[in-house]
Coordinates of C-alpha atoms in Angstrom, one line a residue:
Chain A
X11 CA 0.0 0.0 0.0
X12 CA 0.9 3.8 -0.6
X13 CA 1.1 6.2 1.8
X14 CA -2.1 7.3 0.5
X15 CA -3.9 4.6 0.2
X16 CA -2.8 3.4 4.3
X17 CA -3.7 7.0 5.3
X18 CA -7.0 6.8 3.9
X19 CA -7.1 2.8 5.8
X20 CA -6.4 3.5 8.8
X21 CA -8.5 7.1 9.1
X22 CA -11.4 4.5 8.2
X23 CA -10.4 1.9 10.6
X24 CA -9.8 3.7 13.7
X25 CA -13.3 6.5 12.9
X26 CA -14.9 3.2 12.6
X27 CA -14.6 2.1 16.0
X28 CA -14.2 5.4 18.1
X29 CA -11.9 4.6 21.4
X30 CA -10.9 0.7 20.5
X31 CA -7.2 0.5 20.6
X32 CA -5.4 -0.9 17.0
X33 CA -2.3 -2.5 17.8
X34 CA 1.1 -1.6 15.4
X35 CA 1.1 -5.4 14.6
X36 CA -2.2 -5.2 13.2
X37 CA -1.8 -2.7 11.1
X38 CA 1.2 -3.7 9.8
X39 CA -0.4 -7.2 9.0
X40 CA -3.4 -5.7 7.5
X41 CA -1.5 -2.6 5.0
X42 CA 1.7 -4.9 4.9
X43 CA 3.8 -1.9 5.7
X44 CA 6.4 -1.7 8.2
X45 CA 6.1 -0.5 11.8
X46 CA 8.3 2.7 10.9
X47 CA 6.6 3.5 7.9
X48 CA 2.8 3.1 9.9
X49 CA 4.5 4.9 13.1
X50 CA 5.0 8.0 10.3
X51 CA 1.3 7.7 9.1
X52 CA 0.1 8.0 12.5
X53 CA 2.0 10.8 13.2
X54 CA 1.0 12.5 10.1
X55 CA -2.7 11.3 11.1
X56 CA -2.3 12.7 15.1
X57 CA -0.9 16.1 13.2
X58 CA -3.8 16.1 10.9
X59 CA -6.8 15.9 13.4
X60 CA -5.1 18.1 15.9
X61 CA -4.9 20.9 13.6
X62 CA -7.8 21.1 11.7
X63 CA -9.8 20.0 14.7
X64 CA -10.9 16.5 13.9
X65 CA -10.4 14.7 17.3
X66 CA -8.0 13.1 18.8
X67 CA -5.3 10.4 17.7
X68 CA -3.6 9.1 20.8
X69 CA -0.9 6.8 21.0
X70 CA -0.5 4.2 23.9
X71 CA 2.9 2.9 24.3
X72 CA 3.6 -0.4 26.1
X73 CA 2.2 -3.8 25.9
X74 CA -1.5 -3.5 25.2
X75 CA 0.1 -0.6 23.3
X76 CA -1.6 1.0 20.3
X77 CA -3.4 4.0 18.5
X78 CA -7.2 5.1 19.2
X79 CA -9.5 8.2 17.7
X80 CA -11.2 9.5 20.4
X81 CA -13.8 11.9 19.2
X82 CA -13.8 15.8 20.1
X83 CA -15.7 18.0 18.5
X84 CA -13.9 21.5 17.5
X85 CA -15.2 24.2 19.6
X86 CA -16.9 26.1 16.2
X87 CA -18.2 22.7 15.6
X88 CA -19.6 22.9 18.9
X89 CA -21.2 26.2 18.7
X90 CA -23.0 25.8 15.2
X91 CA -24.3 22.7 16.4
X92 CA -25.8 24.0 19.7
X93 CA -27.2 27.2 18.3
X94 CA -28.9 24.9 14.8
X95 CA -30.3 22.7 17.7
X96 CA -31.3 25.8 19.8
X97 CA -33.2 27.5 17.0
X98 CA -34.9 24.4 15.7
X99 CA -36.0 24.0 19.9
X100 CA -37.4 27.5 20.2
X101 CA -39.7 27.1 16.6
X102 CA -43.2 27.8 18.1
X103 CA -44.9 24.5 16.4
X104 CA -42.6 22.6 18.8
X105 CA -45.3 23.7 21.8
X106 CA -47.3 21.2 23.2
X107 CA -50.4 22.4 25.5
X108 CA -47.8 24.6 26.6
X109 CA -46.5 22.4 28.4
X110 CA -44.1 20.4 26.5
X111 CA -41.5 21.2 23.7
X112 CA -41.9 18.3 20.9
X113 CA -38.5 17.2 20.3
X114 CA -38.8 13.5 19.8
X115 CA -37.9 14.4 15.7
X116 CA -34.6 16.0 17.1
X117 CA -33.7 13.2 19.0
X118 CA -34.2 10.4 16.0
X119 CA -32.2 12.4 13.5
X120 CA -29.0 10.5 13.3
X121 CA -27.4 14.1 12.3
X122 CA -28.8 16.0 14.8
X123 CA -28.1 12.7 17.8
X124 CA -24.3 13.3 16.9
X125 CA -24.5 16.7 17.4
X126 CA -25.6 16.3 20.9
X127 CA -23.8 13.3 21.8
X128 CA -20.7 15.1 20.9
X129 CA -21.8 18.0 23.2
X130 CA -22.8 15.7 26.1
X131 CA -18.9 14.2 25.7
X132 CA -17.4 17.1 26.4
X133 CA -18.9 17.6 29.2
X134 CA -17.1 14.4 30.7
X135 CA -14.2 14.0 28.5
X136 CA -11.9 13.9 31.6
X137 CA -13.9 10.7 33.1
X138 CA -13.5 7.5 33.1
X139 CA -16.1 5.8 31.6
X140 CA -17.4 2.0 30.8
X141 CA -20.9 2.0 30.4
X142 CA -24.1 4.3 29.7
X143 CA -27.4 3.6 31.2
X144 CA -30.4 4.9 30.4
X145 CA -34.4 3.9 30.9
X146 CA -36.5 3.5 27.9
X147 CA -37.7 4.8 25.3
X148 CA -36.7 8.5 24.2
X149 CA -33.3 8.9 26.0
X150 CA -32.2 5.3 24.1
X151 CA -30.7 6.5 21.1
X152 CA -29.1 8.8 22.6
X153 CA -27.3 6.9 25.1
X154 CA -26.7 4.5 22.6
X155 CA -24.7 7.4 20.7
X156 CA -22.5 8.3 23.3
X157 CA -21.5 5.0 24.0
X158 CA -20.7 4.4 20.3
X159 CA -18.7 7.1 20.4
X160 CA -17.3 6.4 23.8
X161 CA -16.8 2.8 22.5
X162 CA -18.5 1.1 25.4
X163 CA -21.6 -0.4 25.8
X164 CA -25.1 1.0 26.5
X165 CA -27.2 -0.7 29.2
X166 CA -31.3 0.3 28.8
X167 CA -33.9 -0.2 32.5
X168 CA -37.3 -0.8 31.3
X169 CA -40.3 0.4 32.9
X170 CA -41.9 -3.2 32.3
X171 CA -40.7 -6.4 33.4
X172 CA -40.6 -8.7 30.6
X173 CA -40.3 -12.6 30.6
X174 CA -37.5 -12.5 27.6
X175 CA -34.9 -10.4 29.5
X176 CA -34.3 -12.9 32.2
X177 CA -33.9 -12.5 35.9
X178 CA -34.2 -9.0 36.4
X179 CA -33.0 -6.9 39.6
X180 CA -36.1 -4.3 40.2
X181 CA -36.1 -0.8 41.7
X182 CA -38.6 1.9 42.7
X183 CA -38.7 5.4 42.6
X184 CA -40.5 8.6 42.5
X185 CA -41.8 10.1 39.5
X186 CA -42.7 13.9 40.4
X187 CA -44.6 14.1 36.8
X188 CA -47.0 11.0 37.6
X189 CA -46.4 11.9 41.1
X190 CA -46.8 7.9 41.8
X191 CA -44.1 5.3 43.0
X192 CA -43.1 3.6 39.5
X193 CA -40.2 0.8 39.0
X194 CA -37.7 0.3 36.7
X195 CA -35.9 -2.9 35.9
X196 CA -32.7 -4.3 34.9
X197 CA -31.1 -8.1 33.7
X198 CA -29.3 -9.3 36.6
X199 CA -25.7 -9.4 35.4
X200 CA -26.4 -6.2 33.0
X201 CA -24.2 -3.7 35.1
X202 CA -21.0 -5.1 36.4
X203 CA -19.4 -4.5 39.5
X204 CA -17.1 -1.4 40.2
X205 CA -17.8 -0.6 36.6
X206 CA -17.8 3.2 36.3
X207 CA -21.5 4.2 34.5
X208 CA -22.7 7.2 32.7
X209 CA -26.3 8.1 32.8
X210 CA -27.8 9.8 30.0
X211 CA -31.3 10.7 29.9
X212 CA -33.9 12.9 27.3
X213 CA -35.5 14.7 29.7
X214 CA -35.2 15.7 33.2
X215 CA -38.2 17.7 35.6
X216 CA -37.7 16.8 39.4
X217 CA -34.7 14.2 39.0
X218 CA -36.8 10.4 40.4
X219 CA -35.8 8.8 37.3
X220 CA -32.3 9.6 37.7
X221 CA -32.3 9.0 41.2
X222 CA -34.0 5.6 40.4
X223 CA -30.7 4.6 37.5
X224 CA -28.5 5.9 40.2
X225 CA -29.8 3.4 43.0
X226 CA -29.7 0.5 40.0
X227 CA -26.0 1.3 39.3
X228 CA -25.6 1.1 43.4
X229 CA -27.6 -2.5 44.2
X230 CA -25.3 -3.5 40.9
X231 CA -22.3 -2.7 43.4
X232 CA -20.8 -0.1 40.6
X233 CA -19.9 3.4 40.4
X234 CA -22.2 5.8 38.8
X235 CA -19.7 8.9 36.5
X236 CA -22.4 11.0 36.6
X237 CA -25.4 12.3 34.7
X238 CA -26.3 14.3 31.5
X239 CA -29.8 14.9 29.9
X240 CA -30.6 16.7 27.0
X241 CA -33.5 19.0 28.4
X242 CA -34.1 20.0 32.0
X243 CA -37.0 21.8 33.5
X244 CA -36.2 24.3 35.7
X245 CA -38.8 23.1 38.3
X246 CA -36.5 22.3 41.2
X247 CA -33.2 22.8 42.4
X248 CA -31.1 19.8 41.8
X249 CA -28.1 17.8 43.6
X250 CA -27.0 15.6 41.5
X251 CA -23.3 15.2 41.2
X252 CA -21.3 15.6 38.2
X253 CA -24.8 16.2 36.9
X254 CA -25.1 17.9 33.6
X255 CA -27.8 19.4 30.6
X256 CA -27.1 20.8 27.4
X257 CA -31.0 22.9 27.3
X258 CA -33.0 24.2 30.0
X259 CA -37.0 24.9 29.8
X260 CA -38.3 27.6 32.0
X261 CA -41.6 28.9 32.2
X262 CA -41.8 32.8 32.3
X263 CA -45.2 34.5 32.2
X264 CA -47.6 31.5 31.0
X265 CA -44.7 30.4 28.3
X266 CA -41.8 27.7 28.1
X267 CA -38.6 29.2 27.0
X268 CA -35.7 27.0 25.6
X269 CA -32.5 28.1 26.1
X270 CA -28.4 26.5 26.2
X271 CA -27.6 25.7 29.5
X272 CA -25.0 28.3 31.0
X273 CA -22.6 25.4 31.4
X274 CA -22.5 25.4 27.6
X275 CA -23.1 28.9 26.9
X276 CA -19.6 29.6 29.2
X277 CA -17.9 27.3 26.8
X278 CA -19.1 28.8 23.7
X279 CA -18.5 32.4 25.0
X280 CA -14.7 31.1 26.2
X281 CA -14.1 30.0 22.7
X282 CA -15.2 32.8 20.7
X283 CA -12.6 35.5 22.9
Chain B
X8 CA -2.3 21.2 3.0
X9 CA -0.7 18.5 1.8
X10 CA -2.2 15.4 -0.1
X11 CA -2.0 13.1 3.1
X12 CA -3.4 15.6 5.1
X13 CA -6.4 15.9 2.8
X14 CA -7.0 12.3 2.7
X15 CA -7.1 12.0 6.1
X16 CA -9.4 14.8 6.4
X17 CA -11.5 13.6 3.4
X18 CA -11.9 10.7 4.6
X19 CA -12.6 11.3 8.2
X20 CA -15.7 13.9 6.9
X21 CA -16.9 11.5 4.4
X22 CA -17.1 8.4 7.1
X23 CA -18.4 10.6 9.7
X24 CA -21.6 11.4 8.0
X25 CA -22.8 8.3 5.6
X26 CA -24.5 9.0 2.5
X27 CA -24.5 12.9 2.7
X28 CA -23.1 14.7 -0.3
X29 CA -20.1 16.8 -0.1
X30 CA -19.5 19.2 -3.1
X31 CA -16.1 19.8 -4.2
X32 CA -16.7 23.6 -3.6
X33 CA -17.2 22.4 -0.2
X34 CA -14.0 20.7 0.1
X35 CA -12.2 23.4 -1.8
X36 CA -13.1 25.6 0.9
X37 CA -12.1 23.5 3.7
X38 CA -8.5 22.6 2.5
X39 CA -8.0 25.6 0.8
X40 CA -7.2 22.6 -2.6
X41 CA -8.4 23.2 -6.1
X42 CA -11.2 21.4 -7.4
X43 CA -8.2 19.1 -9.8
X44 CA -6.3 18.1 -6.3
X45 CA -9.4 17.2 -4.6
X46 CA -10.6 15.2 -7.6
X47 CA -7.4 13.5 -7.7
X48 CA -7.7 12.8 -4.0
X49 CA -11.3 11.5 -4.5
X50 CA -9.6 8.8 -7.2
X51 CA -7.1 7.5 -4.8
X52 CA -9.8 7.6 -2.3
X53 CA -12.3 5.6 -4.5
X54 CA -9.4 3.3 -5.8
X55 CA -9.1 2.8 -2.0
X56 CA -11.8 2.2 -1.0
X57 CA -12.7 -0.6 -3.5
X58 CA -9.3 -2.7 -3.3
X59 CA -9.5 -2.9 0.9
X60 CA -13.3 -3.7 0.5
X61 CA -14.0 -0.6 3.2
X62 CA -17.2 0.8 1.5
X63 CA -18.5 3.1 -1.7
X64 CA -16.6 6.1 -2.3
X65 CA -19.1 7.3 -5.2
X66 CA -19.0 10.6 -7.7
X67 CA -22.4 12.4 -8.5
X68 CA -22.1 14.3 -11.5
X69 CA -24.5 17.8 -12.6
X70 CA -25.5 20.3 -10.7
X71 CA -26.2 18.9 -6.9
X72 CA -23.5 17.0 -7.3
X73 CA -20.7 15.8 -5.7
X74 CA -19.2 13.0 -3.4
X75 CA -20.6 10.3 -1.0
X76 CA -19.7 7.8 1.5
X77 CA -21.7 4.2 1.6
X78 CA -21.0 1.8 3.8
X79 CA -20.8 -1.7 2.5
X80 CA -18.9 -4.7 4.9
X81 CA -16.5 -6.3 2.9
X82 CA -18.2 -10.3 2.5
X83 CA -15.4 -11.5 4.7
X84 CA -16.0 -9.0 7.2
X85 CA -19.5 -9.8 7.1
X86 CA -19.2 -13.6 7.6
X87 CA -16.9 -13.2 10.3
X88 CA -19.2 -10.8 12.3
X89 CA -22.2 -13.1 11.3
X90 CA -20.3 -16.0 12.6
X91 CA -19.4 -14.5 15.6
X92 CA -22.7 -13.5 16.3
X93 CA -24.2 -16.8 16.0
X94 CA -21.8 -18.6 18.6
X95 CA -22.5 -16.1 21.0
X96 CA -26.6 -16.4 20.2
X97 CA -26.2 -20.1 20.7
X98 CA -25.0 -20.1 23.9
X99 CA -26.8 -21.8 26.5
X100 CA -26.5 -19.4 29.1
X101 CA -29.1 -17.3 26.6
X102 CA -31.7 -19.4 27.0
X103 CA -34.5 -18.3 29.4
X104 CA -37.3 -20.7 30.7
X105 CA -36.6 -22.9 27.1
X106 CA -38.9 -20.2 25.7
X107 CA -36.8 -17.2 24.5
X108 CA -33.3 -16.4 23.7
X109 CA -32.0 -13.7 25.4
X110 CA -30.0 -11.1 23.6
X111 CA -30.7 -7.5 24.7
X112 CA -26.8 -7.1 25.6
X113 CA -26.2 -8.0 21.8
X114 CA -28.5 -5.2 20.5
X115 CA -27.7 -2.7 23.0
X116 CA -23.5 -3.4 22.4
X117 CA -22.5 -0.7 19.5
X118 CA -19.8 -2.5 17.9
X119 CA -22.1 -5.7 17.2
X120 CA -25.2 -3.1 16.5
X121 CA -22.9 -2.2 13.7
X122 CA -22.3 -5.4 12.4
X123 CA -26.0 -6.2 12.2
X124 CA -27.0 -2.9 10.6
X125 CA -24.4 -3.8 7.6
X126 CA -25.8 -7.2 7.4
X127 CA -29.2 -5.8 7.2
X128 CA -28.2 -3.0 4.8
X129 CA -26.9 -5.0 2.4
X130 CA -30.2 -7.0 2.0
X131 CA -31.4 -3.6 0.9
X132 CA -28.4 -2.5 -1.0
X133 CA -30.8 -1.8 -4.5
X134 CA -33.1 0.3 -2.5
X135 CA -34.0 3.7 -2.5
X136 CA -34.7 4.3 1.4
X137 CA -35.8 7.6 3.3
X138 CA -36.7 6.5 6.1
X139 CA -36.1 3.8 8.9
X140 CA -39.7 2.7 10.9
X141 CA -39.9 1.1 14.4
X142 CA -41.8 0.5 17.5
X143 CA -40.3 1.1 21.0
X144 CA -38.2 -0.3 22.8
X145 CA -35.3 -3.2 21.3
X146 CA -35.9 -2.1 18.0
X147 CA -34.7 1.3 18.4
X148 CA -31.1 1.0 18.7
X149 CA -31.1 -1.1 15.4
X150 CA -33.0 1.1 13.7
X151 CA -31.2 4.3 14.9
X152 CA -27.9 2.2 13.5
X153 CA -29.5 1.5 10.2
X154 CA -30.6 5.2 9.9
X155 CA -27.3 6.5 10.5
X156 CA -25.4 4.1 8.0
X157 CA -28.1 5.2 5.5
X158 CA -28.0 8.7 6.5
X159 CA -31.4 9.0 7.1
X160 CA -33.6 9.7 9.5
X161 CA -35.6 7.2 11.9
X162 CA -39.2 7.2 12.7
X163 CA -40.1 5.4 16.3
X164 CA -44.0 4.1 16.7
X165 CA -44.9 3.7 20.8
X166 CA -47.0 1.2 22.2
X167 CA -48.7 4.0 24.5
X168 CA -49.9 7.6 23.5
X169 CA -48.0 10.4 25.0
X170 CA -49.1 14.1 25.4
X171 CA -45.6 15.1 24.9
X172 CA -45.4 13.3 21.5
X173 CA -48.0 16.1 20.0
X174 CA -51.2 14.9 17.9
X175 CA -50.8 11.5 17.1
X176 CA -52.4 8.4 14.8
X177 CA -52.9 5.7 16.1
X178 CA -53.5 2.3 14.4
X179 CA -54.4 -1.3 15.9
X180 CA -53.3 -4.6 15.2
X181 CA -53.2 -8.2 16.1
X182 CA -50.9 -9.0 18.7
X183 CA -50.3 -12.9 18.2
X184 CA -47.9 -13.2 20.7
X185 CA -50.2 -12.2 23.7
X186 CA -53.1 -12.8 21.7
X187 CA -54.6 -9.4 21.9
X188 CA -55.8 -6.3 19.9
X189 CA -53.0 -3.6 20.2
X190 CA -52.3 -0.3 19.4
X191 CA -49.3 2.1 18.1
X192 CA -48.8 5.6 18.3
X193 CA -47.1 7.7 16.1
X194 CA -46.6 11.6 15.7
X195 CA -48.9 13.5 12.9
X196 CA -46.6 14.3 10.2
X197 CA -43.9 11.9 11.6
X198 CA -43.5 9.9 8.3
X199 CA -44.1 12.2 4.7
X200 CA -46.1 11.3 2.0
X201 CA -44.6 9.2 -0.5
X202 CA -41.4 9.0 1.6
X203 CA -39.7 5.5 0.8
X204 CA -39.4 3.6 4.5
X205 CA -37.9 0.5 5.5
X206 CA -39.4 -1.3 8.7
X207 CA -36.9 -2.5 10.7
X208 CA -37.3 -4.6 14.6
X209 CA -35.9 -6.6 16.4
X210 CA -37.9 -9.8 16.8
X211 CA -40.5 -11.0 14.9
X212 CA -43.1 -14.6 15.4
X213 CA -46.3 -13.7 13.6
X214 CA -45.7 -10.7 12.1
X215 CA -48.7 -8.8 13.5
X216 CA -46.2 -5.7 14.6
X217 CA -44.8 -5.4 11.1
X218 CA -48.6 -5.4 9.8
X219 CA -49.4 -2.3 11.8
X220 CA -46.2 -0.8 11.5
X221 CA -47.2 -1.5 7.2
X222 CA -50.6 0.3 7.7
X223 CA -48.8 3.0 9.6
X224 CA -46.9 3.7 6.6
X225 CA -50.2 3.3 4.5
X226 CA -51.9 5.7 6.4
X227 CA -49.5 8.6 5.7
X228 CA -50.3 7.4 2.1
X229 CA -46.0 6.5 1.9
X230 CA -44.4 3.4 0.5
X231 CA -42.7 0.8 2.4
X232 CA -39.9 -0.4 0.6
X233 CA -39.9 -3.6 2.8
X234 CA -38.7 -5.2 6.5
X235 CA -36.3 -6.7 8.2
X236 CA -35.9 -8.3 11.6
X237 CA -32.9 -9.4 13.5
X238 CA -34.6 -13.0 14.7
X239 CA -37.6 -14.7 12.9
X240 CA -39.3 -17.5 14.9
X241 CA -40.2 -20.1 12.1
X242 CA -43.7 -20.7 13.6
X243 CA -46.1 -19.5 10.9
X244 CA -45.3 -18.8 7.5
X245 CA -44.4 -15.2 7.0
X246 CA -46.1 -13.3 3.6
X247 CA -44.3 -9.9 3.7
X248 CA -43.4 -8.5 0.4
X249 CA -39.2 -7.8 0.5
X250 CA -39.2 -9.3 4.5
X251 CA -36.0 -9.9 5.4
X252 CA -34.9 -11.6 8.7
X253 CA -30.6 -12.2 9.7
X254 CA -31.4 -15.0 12.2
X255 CA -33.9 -18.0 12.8
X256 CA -35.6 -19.6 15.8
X257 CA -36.5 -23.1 15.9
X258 CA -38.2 -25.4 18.1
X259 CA -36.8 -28.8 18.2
X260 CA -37.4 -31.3 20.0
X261 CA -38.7 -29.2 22.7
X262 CA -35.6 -27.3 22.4
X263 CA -35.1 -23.7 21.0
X264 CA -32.2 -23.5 17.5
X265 CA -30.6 -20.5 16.3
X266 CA -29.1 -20.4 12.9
X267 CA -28.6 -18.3 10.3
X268 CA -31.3 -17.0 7.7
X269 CA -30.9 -19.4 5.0
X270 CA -30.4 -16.2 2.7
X271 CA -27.4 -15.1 4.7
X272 CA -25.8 -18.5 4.5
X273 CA -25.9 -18.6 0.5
X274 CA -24.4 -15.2 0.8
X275 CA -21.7 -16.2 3.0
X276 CA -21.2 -19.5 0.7
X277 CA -21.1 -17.6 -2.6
X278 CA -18.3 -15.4 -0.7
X279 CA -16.6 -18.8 -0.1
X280 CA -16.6 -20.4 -3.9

């Protein structure tokens, strides 16, 4: 193979499979080139997406050793994104009752789920992270976005116990909305222990759900990162830690008002001065 | 920049969003290239792409035009992931009270949701597709996969109607594995007339989901260009114009079979003549 031709290879190979860790040896087996020659292409490739802003191409030396892409979205990348999603948010046909923003569209828009996956990896890019759990149904594609691009697993509670998921572990919790006791449930087995867990949700209003996926993650023995959901309703002051959103929802005089969060809006402002 | 700096950044922009086009006055802006580099750099990239089996790199010509990204697994790759998939289906740890197989950790894994979205897109590789349909809650991470490989958008149906979702049409059918009248829920508007949309779940028996989710589609007045399921069980006789299933269930002897879909096995064979 070329240089061009195992530049374009392993771009493919290692955006592919976002975070998994592609061993010199492999490479060399797969382009036929020599470890020199592919140590060159990956420093080309790590010079590459640092400067124009493409991710990150990390090397990691030792046995186990390798390369991985680990996505990162460029700070204008960022900021487009956010205020596209923001505008398409505040369109007044989005108002349900008003009392709910329709956003499921948003949120099943492979485009757009990127967009906000990316943002909601930021957010925890300095963590440690081997799983993402959610509870069905709206926050599952987007959990199942940031663990593709986290290159873990997702792990989905279901609100219904079902016969085909096997032995299940089952929890209660508070949902302020229904303002009833509600349960979630979970295959034995599917969170391991001391495994470090993300949870991402759609929507939050008084935080039981979360609270319920945080008391999963501790009867599962394992360590919950933190959380991130894409919407919050400013209804209640919230405790959470590490907990994040990208948009909030308040109501001001009768109406609901979508805005960035002013996590988010700090980062955008610290990138354009 | 320099020609291996644009192929890396070519092809990382390309991969990143499947199926979208990219003009050349695009790229030209980007890397700062004229249109006769990039073009050059789309050849190698095409030539590429074809010898190591890693997908479509494919020119549209006229006005609109420009170039695209499709992903297609290589038929080695794909009988290695099918393969792989099978063993760990036919485990016996899967199977739960001899009456289903469990494999929610399977679907809910990205890097083996990604296998089984390029097995299932290539069953549909003639097609002209707009949109991906299913109904909450296993199907959704497959669908979301297929959607993004295709670049299109996906469409979920729910089993209960939500305020939040907006106005919604609901339509009922036959439930044959709980014996029942059902119905499904979708958002007005959610699927377009005369939008082209594949049908895509997880499990299927009798087929009376894909029946509703078909006269879903029918009553936005849009086509459905067919449907696929990750595991058939062979009880009835399915009669589902362009149905397409990856793996089979039998019974036998009082004991449950997995196998691969007899289609996907002549593929594989062809692959191996």
């Amino acid at each position: 193979m070329k240089r061009s031709e195992r530049i374009a290879f392993l771009t493919k190979t290692l955006i592919d499979c976002p975070n998994r860790v592609f061993s010199l040896r492999v490479f060399s087996e797969l382009t036929g080139a020599s470890k020199t020659s592919l140590s060159e292409d990956i420093d080309i490739l790590k010079r590459t997406f640092h400067k124009h802003q493409l991710g990150v191409i990390e090397t990691i030396v030792g046995a186990g050793g390798g390369v991985r892409y680990k996505p990162k979205p460029s700070p204008s990348e960022l900021e487009s994104a956010l205020r596209a999603l923001l505008e398409e948010m505040q369109e007044p046909s989005r108002l349900i009752l008003s009392d709910f923003i329709y956003y499921g569209d948003i949120l099943f828009n492979p485009a757009s789920l990127r967009d906000i996956a990316l943002a909601m990896i930021v957010l925890f890019s300095e963590e440690t992270i081997d799983g993402v759990l959610t509870i069905e149904t709206k926050g599952v594609p987007l959990a199942m976005e940031v663990a593709r691009l986290l290159g873990v697993r997702a792990i989905v509670a279901r609100k219904t116990n079902r016969a085909s998921e096997g032995v299940a572990l089952s929890v209660h919790y508070k949902s302020f909305s229904h303002n009833t006791i509600q349960s979630m449930h979970l295959t034995k087995g599917a969170i391991e222990q001391d495994a470090r867990i993300l949870i991402i949700d759609d929507f939050m209003k008084a935080g039981g759900t979360i609270a319920g996926l945080k008391s999963l993650i501790a009867e599962n023995e394992a360590h919950c990162v933190g959380s991130c959901v894409f919407m919050q309703e400013l209804s209640r002051p919230v405790s959470f830690e590490n907990h994040h959103y990208l948009f909030e929802l308040r109501r001001k005089e009768q109406a609901l008002k979508v805005a960035l969060s002013p996590e988010l809006s700090r980062l955008i402002e610290q990138n354009e001065s």
